[in-house]
C-alpha positions as MATLAB code, in Angstrom:
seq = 'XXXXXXXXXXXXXXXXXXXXXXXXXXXXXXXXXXXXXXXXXXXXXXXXXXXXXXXXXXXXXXXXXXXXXXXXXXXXXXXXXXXXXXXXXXXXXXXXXXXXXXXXX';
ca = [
     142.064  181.389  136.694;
     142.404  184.939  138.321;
     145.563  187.006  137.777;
     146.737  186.482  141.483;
     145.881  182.458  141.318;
     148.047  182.240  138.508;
     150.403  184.346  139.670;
     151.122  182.134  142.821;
     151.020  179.335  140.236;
     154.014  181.127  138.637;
     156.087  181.242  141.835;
     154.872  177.593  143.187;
     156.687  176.543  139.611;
     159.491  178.637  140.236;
     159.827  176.935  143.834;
     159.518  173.592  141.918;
     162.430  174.142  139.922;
     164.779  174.148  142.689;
     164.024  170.814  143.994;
     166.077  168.034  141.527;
     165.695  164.281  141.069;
     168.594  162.820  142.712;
     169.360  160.020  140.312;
     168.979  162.807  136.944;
     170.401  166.494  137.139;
     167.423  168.190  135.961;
     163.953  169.552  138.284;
     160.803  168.098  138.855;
     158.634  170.695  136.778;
     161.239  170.476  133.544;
     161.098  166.428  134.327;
     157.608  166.219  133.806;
     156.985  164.649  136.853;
     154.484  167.588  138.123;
     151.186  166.758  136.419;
     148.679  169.337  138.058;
     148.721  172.329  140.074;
     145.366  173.565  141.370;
     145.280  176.781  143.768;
     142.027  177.207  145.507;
     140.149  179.900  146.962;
     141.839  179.556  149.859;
     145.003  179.625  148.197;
     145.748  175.973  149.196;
     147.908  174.527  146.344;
     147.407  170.970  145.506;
     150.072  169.509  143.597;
     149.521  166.181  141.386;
     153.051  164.767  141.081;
     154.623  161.840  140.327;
     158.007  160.036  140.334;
     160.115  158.305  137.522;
     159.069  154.742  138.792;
     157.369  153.475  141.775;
     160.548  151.906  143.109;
     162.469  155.246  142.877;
     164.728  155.867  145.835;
     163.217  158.651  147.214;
     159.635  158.048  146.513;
     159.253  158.342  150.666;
     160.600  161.454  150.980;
     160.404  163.513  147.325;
     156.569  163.984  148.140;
     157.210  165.528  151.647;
     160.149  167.777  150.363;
     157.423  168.962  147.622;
     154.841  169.919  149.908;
     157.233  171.807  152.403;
     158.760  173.805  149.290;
     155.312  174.719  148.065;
     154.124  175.325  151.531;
     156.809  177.960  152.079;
     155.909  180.084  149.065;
     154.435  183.196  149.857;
     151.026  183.401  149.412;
     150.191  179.621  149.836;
     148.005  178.712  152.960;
     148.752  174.950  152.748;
     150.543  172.700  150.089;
     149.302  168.975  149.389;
     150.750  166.881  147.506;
     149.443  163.673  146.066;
     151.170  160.902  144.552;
     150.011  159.424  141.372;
     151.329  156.608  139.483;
     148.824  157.706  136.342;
     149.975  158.034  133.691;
     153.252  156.605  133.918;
     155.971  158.462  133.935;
     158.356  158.498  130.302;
     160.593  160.567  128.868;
     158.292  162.317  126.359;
     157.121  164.191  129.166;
     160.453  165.964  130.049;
     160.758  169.421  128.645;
     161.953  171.220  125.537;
     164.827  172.641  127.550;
     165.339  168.981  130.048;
     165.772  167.483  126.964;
     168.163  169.797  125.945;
     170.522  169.342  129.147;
     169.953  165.525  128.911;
     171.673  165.559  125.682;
     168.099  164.142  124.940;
     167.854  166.654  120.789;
];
């Protein structure tokens, strides 16, 4: 990955971090719940996320609010964002430092 690429992967994750799961204090990136971030040559990001279960509360809208974060970051031409349900979701996939403010170590 170039230098620039990955640094507007840097601030797409930084952008990440600021949107939280409602139901657990703690942001999508550190929850594990973003599984791929691939910037193109047109600087498109395309985020592979997904959510803690499929019947999550905001499963309509966590997606949307994702793609207009990413989209705002400078340096991004267009943000998509697709929802995946594989691999599950499970708590070995939070962070060193989610499991840390969960109490989790």
């Amino acid at each position: 990955m170039s230098v620039e690429k990955e640094a507007l992967r840097d601030k797409i994750i930084e952008a990440l971090r600021e949107i939280y799961d409602p139901e657990i204090p703690v942001n999508l990136y550190d929850m594990g719940m973003i599984y791929e971030i691939e910037i193109t040559d047109g600087f498109e990001a395309h985020i592979k996320m997904t959510l803690t279960s499929p019947t999550c509360p905001v499963a309509e809208t966590l997606p949307g609010e994702v793609e207009v974060k990413v989209a705002g970051v400078e340096g991004v031409s267009r943000a998509v964002v697709n929802l995946v349900w594989v691999p599950t979701w499970h708590q070995g996939m939070l962070s060193e430092a989610a499991k840390l403010q969960l109490g989790l170590m």
